[in-house]
Coordinates of C-alpha atoms in Angstrom, one line a residue:
X8 CA 121.0 197.9 80.6
X9 CA 121.3 194.3 81.8
X10 CA 118.6 193.2 79.4
X11 CA 117.7 194.3 75.9
X12 CA 114.1 194.5 74.6
X13 CA 113.2 191.3 72.7
X14 CA 110.4 189.2 71.5
X15 CA 108.0 187.4 73.7
X16 CA 105.6 184.5 73.0
X17 CA 102.8 184.3 75.6
X18 CA 100.3 181.4 76.0
X19 CA 98.1 182.6 78.8
X20 CA 95.4 180.9 80.8
X21 CA 91.8 182.3 80.9
X22 CA 90.7 184.1 84.1
X23 CA 92.5 186.0 86.7
X24 CA 95.9 184.7 85.5
X25 CA 95.3 186.6 82.3
X26 CA 94.2 189.8 84.0
X27 CA 97.3 189.9 86.0
X28 CA 99.5 189.0 83.0
X29 CA 98.0 191.7 80.8
X30 CA 99.4 194.4 83.1
X31 CA 102.8 192.9 82.9
X32 CA 102.5 192.8 79.1
X33 CA 101.6 196.5 79.0
X34 CA 104.7 197.3 80.9
X35 CA 107.0 195.1 78.8
X36 CA 105.6 196.7 75.7
X37 CA 106.4 200.2 77.1
X38 CA 110.0 198.9 77.5
X39 CA 110.2 198.0 73.8
X40 CA 109.4 194.3 73.8
X41 CA 107.4 192.8 70.8
X42 CA 104.7 190.4 72.2
X43 CA 102.6 187.7 70.5
X44 CA 99.8 186.2 72.5
X45 CA 98.4 182.8 71.4
X46 CA 94.9 181.9 72.6
X47 CA 92.1 179.5 71.6
X48 CA 89.3 181.1 69.4
X49 CA 86.8 180.4 72.2
X50 CA 88.5 182.8 74.6
X51 CA 86.4 184.8 77.0
X52 CA 88.7 187.4 78.7
X53 CA 91.7 187.4 76.4
X54 CA 91.1 190.2 74.0
X55 CA 93.1 192.0 71.3
X56 CA 95.2 195.0 72.0
X57 CA 97.6 197.4 70.3
X58 CA 100.2 196.4 73.0
X59 CA 100.5 192.8 71.6
X60 CA 99.6 190.8 68.6
X61 CA 96.8 188.2 69.3
X62 CA 96.9 184.9 67.3
X63 CA 94.1 182.4 67.8
X64 CA 93.7 178.7 67.0
X65 CA 90.6 176.7 66.6
X66 CA 89.3 174.3 69.3
X67 CA 86.3 171.9 69.2
X68 CA 84.3 173.8 71.9
X69 CA 82.3 176.9 71.0
X70 CA 82.7 179.9 73.1
X71 CA 79.1 179.7 74.2
X72 CA 79.8 176.1 75.5
X73 CA 82.7 177.4 77.6
X74 CA 80.7 180.3 79.0
X75 CA 77.9 177.9 80.0
X76 CA 80.4 175.6 81.7
X77 CA 81.8 178.6 83.6
X78 CA 78.2 179.6 84.8

């Protein structure tokens, strides 16, 4: 194999970028990669999964504030 399974650190953007990336992460996990996703604690679409480890960090905006801004 030209590439061996390894460790990946992912810092995704919220929205459709994440929805597309999540599919890629699922496939990489099937191929043996260990994945850590880092996201703010006010995330909307980025959720936990058994495919990757989710780590969050605090930000000054509450999740409700972000959702209101999106609306």
